[in-house]
Coordinates of C-alpha atoms and ligand atoms in Angstrom, one line a residue:
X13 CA 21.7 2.8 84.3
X14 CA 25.5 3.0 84.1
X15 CA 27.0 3.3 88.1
X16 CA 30.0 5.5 88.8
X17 CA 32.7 2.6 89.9
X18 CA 34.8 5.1 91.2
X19 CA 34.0 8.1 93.8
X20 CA 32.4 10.8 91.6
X21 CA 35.3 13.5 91.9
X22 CA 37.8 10.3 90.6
X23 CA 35.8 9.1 87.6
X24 CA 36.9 10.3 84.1
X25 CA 35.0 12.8 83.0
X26 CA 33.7 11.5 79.4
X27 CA 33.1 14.0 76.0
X28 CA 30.6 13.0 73.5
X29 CA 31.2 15.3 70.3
X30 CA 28.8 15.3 67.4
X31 CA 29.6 17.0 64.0
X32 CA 27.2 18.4 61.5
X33 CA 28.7 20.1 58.5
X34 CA 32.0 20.7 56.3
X35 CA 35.1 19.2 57.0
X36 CA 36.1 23.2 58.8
X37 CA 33.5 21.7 61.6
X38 CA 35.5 18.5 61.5
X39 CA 38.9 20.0 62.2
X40 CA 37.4 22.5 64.9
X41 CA 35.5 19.4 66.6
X42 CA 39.3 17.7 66.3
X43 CA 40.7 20.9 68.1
X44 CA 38.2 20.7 70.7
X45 CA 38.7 17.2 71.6
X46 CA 42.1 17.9 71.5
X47 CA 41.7 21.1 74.2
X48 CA 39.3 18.9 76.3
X49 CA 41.5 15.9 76.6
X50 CA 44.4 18.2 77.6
X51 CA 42.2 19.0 80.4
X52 CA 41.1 15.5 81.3
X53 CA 38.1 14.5 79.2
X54 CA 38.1 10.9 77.5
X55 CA 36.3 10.9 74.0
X56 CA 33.7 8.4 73.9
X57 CA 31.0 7.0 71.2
X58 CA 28.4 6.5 73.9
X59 CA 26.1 10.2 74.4
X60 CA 24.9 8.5 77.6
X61 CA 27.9 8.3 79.3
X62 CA 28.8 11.9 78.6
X63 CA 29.6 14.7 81.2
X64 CA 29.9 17.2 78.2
X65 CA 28.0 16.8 74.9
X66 CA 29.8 19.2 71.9
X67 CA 27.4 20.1 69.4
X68 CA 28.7 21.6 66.2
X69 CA 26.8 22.8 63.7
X70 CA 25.9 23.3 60.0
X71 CA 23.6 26.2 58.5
X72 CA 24.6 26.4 54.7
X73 CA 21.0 24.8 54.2
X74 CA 17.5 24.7 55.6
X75 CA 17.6 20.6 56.3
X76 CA 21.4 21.3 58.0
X77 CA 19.6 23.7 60.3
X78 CA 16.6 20.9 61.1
X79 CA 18.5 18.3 61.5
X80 CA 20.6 20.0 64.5
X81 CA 17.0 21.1 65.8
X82 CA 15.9 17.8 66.1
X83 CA 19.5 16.8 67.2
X84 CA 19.4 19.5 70.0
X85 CA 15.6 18.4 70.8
X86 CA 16.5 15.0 71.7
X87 CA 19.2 16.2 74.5
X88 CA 16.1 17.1 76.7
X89 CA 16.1 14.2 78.1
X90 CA 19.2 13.3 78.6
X91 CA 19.8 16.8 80.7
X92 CA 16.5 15.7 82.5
X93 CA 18.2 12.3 83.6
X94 CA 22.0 14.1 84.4
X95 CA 21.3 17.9 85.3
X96 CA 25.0 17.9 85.5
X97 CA 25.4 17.1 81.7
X98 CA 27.1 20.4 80.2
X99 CA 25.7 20.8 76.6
X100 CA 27.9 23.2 74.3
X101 CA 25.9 24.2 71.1
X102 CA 29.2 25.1 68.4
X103 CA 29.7 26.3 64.9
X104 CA 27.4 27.8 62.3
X105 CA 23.7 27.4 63.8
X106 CA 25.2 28.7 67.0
X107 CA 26.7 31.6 65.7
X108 CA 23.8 32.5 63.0
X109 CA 21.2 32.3 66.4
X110 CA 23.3 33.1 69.1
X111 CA 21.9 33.8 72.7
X112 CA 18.7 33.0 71.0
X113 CA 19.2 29.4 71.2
X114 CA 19.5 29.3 74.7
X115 CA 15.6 30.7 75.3
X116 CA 14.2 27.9 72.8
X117 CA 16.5 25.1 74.3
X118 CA 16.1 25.7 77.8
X119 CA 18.7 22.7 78.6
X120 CA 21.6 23.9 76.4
X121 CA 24.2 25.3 78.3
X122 CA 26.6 27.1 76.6
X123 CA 26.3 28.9 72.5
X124 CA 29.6 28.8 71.0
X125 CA 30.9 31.0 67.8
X126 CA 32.6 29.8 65.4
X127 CA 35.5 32.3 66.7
X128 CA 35.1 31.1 69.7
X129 CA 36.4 27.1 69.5
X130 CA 39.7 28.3 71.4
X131 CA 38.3 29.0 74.4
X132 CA 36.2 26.4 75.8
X133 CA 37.9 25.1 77.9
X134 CA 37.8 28.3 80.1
X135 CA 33.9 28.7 79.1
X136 CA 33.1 25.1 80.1
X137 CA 35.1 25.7 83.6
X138 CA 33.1 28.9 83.9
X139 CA 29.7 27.3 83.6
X140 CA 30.6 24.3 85.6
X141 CA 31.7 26.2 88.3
X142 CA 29.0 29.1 88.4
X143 CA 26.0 26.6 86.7
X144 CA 25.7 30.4 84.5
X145 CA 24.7 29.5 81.1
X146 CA 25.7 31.8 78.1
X147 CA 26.4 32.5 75.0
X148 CA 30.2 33.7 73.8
X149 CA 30.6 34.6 70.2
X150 CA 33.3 36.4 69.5
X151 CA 34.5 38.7 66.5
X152 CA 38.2 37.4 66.5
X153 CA 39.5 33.9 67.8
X154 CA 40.6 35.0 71.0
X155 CA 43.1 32.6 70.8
X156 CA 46.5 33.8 72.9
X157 CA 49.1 31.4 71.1
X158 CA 47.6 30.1 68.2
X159 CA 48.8 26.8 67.2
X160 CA 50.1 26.0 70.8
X161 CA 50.0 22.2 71.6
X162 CA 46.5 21.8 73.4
X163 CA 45.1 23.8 70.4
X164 CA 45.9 21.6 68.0
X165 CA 43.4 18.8 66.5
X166 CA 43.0 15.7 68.3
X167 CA 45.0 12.9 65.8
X168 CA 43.9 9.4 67.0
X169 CA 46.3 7.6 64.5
X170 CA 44.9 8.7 61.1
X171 CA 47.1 8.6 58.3
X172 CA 45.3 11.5 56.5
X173 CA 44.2 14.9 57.9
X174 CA 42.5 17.9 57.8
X175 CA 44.6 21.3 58.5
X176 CA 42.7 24.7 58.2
X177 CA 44.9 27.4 55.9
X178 CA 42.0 30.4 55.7
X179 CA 39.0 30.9 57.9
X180 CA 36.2 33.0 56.6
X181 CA 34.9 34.0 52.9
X182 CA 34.9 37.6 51.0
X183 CA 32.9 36.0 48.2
X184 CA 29.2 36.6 48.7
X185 CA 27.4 34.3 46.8
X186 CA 24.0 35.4 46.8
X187 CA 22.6 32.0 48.1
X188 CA 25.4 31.2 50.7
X189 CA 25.0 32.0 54.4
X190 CA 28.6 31.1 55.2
X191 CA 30.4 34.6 54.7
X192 CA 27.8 35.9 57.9
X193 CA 28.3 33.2 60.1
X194 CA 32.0 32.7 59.8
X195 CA 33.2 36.1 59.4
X196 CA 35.6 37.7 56.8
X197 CA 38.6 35.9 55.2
X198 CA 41.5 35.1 57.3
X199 CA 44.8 33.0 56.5
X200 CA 47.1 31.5 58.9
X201 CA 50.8 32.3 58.6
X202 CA 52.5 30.3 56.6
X203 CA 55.0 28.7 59.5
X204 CA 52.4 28.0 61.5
X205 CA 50.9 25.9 58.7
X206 CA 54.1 24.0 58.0
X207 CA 54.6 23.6 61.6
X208 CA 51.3 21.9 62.3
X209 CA 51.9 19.5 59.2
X210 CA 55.0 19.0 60.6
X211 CA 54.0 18.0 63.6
X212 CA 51.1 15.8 62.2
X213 CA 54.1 13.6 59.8
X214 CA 55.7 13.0 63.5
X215 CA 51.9 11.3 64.7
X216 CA 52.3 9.0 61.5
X217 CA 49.9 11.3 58.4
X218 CA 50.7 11.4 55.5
X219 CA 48.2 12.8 53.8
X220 CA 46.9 16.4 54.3
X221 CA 44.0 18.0 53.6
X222 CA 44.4 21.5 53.0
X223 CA 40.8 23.4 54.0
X224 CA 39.3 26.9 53.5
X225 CA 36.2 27.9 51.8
X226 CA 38.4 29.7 48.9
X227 CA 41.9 28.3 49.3
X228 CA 42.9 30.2 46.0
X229 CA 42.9 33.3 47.9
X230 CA 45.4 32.2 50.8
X231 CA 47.5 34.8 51.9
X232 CA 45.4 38.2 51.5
X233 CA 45.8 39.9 54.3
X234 CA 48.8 38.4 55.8
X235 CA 52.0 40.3 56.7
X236 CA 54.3 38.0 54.9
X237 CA 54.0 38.1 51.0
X238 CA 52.6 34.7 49.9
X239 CA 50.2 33.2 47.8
X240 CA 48.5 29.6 47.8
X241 CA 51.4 28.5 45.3
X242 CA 54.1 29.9 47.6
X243 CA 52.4 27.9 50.2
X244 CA 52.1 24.7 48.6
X245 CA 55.7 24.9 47.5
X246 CA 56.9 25.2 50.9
X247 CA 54.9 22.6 52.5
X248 CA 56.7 20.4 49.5
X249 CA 60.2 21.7 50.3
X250 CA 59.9 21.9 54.3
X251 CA 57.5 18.7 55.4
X252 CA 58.0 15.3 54.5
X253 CA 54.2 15.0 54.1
X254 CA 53.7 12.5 51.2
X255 CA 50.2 13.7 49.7
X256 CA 48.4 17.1 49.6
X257 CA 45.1 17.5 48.3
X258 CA 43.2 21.3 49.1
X259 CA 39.4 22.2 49.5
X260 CA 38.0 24.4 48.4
X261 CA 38.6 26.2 45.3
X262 CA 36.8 28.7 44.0
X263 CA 36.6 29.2 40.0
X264 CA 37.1 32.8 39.2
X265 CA 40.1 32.2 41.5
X266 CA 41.7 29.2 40.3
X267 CA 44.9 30.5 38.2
X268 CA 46.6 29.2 35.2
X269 CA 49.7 29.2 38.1
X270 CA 47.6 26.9 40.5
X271 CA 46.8 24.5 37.3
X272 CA 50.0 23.6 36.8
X273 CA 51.1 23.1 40.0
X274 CA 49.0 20.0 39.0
X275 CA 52.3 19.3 36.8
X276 CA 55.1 20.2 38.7
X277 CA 54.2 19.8 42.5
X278 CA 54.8 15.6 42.7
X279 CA 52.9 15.5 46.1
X280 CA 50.0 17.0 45.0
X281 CA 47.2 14.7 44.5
X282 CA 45.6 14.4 41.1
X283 CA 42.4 15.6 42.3
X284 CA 40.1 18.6 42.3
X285 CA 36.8 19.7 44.2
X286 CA 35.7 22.7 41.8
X287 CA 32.1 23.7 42.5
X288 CA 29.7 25.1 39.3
X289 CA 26.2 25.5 41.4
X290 CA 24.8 26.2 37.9
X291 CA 25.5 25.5 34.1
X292 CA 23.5 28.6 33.2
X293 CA 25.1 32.1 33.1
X294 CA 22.2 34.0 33.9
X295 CA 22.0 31.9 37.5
X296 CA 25.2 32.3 37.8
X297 CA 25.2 36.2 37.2
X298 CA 22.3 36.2 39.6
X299 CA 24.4 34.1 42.4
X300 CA 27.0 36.5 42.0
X301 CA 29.8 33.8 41.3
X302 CA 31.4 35.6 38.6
X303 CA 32.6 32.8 36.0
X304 CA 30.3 31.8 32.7
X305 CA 29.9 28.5 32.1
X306 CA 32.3 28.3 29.2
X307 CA 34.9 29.8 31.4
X308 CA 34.4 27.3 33.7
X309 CA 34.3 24.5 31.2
X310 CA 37.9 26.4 29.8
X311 CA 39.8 25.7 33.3
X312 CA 38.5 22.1 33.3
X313 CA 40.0 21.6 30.1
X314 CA 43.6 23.2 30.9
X315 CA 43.3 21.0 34.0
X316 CA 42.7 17.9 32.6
X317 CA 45.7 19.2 29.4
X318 CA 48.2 19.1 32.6
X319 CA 47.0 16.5 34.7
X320 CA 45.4 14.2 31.9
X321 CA 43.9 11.6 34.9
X322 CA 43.2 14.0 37.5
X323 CA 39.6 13.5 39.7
X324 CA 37.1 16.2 39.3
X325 CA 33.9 16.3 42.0
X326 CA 32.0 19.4 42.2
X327 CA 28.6 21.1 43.7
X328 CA 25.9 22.3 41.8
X329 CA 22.2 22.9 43.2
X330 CA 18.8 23.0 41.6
X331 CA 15.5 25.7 41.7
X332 CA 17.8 28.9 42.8
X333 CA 14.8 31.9 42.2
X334 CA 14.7 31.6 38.9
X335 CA 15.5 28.6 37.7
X336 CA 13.8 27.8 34.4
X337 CA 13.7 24.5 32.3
X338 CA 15.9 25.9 30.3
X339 CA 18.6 27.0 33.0
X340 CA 18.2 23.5 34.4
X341 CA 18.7 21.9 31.1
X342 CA 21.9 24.0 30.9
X343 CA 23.2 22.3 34.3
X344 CA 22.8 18.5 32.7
X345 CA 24.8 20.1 29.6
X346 CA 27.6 21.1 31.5
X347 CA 27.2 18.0 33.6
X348 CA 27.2 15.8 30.5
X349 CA 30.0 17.9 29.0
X350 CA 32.3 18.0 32.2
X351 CA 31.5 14.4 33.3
X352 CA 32.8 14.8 37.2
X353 CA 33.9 11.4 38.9
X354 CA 31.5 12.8 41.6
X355 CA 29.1 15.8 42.4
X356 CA 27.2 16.7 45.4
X357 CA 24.0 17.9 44.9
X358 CA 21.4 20.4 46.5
X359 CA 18.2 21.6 46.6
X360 CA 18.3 25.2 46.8
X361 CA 16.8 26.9 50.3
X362 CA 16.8 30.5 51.2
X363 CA 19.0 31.3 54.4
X364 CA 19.3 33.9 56.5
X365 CA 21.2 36.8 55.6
X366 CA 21.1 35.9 52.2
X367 CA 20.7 38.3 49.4
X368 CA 18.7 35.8 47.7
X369 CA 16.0 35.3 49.9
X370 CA 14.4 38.6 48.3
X371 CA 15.0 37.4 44.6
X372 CA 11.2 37.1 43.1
X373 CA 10.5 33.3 41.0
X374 CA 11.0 31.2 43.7
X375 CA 11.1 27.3 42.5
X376 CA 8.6 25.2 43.9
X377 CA 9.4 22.4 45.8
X378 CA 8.3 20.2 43.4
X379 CA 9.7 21.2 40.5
X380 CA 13.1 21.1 42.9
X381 CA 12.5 17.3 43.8
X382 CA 11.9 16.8 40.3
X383 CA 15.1 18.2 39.0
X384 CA 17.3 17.2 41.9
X385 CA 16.1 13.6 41.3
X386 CA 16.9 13.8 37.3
X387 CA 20.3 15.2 38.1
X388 CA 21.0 12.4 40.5
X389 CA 20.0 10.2 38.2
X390 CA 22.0 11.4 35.0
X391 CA 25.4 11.6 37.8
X392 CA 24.9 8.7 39.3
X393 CA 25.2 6.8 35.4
X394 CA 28.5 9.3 34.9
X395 CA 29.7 8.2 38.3
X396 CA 29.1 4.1 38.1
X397 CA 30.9 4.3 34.0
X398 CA 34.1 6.8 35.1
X399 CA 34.4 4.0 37.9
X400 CA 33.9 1.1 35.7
X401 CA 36.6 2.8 33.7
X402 CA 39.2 2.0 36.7
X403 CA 38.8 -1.7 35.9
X404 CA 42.1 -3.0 35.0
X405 CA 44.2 -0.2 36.0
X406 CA 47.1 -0.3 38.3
X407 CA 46.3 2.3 41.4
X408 CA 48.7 3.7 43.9
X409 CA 46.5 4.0 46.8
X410 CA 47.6 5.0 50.9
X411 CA 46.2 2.5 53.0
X412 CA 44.1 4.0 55.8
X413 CA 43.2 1.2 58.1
X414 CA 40.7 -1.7 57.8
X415 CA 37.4 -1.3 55.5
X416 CA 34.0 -0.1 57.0
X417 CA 31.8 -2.0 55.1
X418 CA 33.6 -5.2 53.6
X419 CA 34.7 -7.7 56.0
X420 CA 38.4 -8.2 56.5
X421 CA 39.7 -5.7 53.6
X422 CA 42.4 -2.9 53.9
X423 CA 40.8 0.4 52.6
X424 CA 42.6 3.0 50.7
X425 CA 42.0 5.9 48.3
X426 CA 43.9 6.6 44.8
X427 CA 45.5 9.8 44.4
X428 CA 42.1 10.6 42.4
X429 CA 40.9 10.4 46.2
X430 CA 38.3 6.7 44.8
X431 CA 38.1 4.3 47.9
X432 CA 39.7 0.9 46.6
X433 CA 38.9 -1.9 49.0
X434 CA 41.0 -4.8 49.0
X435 CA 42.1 -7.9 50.6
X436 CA 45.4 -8.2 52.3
X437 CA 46.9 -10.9 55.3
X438 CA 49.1 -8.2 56.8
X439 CA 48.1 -5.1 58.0
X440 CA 49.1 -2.4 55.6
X441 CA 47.8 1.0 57.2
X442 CA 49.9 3.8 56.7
X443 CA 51.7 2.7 53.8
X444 CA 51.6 2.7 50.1
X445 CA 50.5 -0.1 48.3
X446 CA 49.6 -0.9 44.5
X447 CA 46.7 -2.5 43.4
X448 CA 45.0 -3.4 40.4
X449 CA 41.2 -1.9 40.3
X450 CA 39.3 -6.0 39.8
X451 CA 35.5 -4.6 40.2
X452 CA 33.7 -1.3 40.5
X453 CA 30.7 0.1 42.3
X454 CA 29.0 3.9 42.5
X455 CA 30.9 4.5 46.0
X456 CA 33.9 2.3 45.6
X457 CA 36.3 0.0 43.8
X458 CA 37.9 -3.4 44.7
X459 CA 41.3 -4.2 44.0
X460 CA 43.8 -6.7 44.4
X461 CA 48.0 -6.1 45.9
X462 CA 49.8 -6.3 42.9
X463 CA 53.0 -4.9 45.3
X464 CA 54.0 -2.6 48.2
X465 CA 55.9 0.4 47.8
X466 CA 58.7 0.3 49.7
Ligands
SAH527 N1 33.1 27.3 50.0 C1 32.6 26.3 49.2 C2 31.4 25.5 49.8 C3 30.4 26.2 50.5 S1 29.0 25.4 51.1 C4 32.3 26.9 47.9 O1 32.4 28.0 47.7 O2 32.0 26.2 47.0 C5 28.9 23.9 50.2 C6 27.8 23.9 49.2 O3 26.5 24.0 49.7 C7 27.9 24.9 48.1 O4 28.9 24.7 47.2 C8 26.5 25.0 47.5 O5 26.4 24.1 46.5 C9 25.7 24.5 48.7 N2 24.9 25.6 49.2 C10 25.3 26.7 49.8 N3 24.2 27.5 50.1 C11 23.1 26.9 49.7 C12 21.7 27.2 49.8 N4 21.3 28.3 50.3 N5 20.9 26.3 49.3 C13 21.3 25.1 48.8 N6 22.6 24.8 48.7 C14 23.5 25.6 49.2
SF4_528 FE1 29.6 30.5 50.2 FE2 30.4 31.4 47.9 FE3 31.9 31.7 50.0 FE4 31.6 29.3 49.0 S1 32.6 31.0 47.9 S2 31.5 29.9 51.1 S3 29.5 29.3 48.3 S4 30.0 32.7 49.7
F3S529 FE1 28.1 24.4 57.2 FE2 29.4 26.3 58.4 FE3 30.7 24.5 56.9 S1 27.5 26.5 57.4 S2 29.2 24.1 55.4 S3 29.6 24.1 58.8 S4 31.2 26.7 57.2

């Protein structure tokens, strides 16, 4: 049992945060630490430590949704051991539930919406103080000076990182519980934006990662007049960020404009995360995503006409209602035809709110398993050859800090956004470096210094 050194008022108060989810949760657990630590908290790895345990959560899919169950489940007896342990229940499961997760988890202490990550700091002092537990999910981010120093994302050194552009999606997709639970589209002014990368290039980044769930559609709804281009010029012509990379894109929305920026913009990575779900137009009529697949194979082409090497990954998912042999077979086709360096792939599951959930055919879970294992299969050769291919190339890669799983190496990733793992005697992170791709393996490549950038 781990005794207080210090009287209890004096002792750090510790914050355990675990993510579930997209990288939106990441950035919003980032801001959270970053609010808490403005307010005292230390971050640390150990949950038993903790005076506040942040749960955020994911609910695109049925196993997201478990897993935070089980998550959530095990917390029981913690709380049972510390009955002072605040436990915050964030994000997507907390907003799709709500006030209803407090009745089945009788030690949570506070549900918060995903509109609601700018406040709780004053909902965690509320519940300490009163012991009240509640639920606060509200319809707008209530927060009073957006972008303001304590709301900004917690940086602990990275060289690359996230920063949010839109909140929300207009899209609908038939299958997707994300436009329910995260609310309408929203974009952030475009000042504010630079302004945060700005700040993030003073830390030390110099990478960003642009994120909303359609980033093509940046800018509806703002007062000033700009689209994703205009934004992605500006951050080139008022940050000194050195690489920009955006997720995600949405296909009927990805312009002939926003292709060749691929050409023109030098700081924009050579990379792409374009998701199909399906190679079969009538699935894709029925998951309301409005593209064909030969549409969608006619943007990959111009892509790879203006940026001949650029790093395509993409999500597809198997057994939507529906789903025949034939449908399927038309997925591995576009697969095959497309080749992606990388795909992530789904079984489908019906969510709430979901128009799908009333479409008639469901899949069985067999014939899902069987399909999702095929697919894997058939990627996972594309994946291991398109790495292969890297063998003997010359790389530019930005050197993020030391390797997870190799012993002693420096780990970077290309502009394609491949990790390339290398050896190095001095410590390289946060700088450029060349190296030439010497091996290749389905989730990484080795490479050797062939010279630093200055
Ligand atoms: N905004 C992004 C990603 C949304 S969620 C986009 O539009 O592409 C990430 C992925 O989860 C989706 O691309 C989709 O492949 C998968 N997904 C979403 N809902 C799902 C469901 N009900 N069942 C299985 N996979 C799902
Ligand atoms: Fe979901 Fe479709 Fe919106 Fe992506 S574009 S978040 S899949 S509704
Ligand atoms: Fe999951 Fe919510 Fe992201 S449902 S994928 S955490 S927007």
């Amino acid at each position: 049992m781990n005794q207080p050194l210090q009287a209890p008022s004096d002792r750090p108060r510790y914050l355990y945060v675990q993510t579930f989810g997209c990288q939106m949760n990441e950035y919003d657990s980032r801001r959270v630490e970053g609010i808490l630590a403005a307010e005292g908290y230390r971050l640390t790895d150990d949950i038993s430590l903790a005076d506040v345990i942040f749960l955020n959560t994911c609910s695109v899919r049925d196993k997201a949704e478990q897993k935070v169950h089980s998550f959530l489940g095990r917390l029981r007896r913690l709380k049972k051991r510390n009955p002072d342990l605040k436990i915050i229940v964030a994000g997507c499961v907390a907003q799709q539930i709500g006030k209803g997760l407090l009745s089945r988890f009788e030690h949570l202490d506070v549900v918060l919406g995903t509109r609601g990550i700018s406040s709780v700091a004053q909902v965690l002092d509320r519940v300490s103080k009163t012991g009240e537990r509640l639920s606060f999910l509200p319809l707008e981010e209530p927060s009073a000076e957006p972008g303001s120093k304590e709301d900004l994302p917690f940086n602990a050194g990275q060289v690359a990182a996230s920063v949010t552009v839109m909140q929300g999606c207009n899209n609908f997709c038939t299958y997707c519980i994300v436009p329910y639970v995260r609310g309408r589209e929203r974009s952030r002014p475009s000042g504010e934006i630079v302004k945060e990368i700005n700040g993030l290039v003073a830390c030390g980044v110099r990478e960003v990662l642009l994120l909303g769930q359609n980033v093509n559609s940046y800018g509806r709804g703002l007062e000033e007049s700009v689209s994703f281009i205009d934004l992605l010029k500006r951050i080139h012509e008022e940050t000194d960020i050195q690489r920009i990379r955006f997720t995600t894109s949405h296909p009927k929305d990805l312009t002939d404009g926003l292709i060749e920026c691929f050409a023109t913009l030098p700081r924009l990575c050579g990379c792409l995360h374009l998701p199909f779900q399906s190679g079969s137009d009538r699935i894709l009529k029925r998951m309301n995503r409005v593209y064909t697949s030969a549409e969608y194979i006619g943007k990959i082409e111009k892509l790879r006409l203006c940026c001949p090497e650029i790093g395509l990954t993409s999500d597809v998912m198997v057994g939507f209602p529906g789903e025949t042999e034939e449908d399927f077979q038309d997925t591995l086709r576009l697969m095959d035809r497309v080749q992606f360096d990388n795909l992530f792939s789904f079984r489908y599951s019906d969510r709430p709110y979901a128009r799908s959930v009333e479409f008639p055919d469901k899949v069985s879970e067999d014939i899902k398993a069987r399909r999702l294992a095929e697919l894997q299969a058939m990627q996972a050769e594309i994946t291991l050859r398109k790495n292969r291919d890297e063998i003997g190339k010359v790389r530019e890669i930005l050197v993020e800090g030391p390797s997870k799983t190799s012993n002693g190496q420096l780990t970077g990733r290309t502009q394609q956004n491949k990790i390339v793992n290398f050896e190095s005697t001095g410590d390289l992170t946060g700088s450029f470096a060349r190296v030439r791709v010497i091996d290749a393996f389905s989730h990484s490549l080795r490479g050797e210094l062939v010279a630093d950038l200055p």
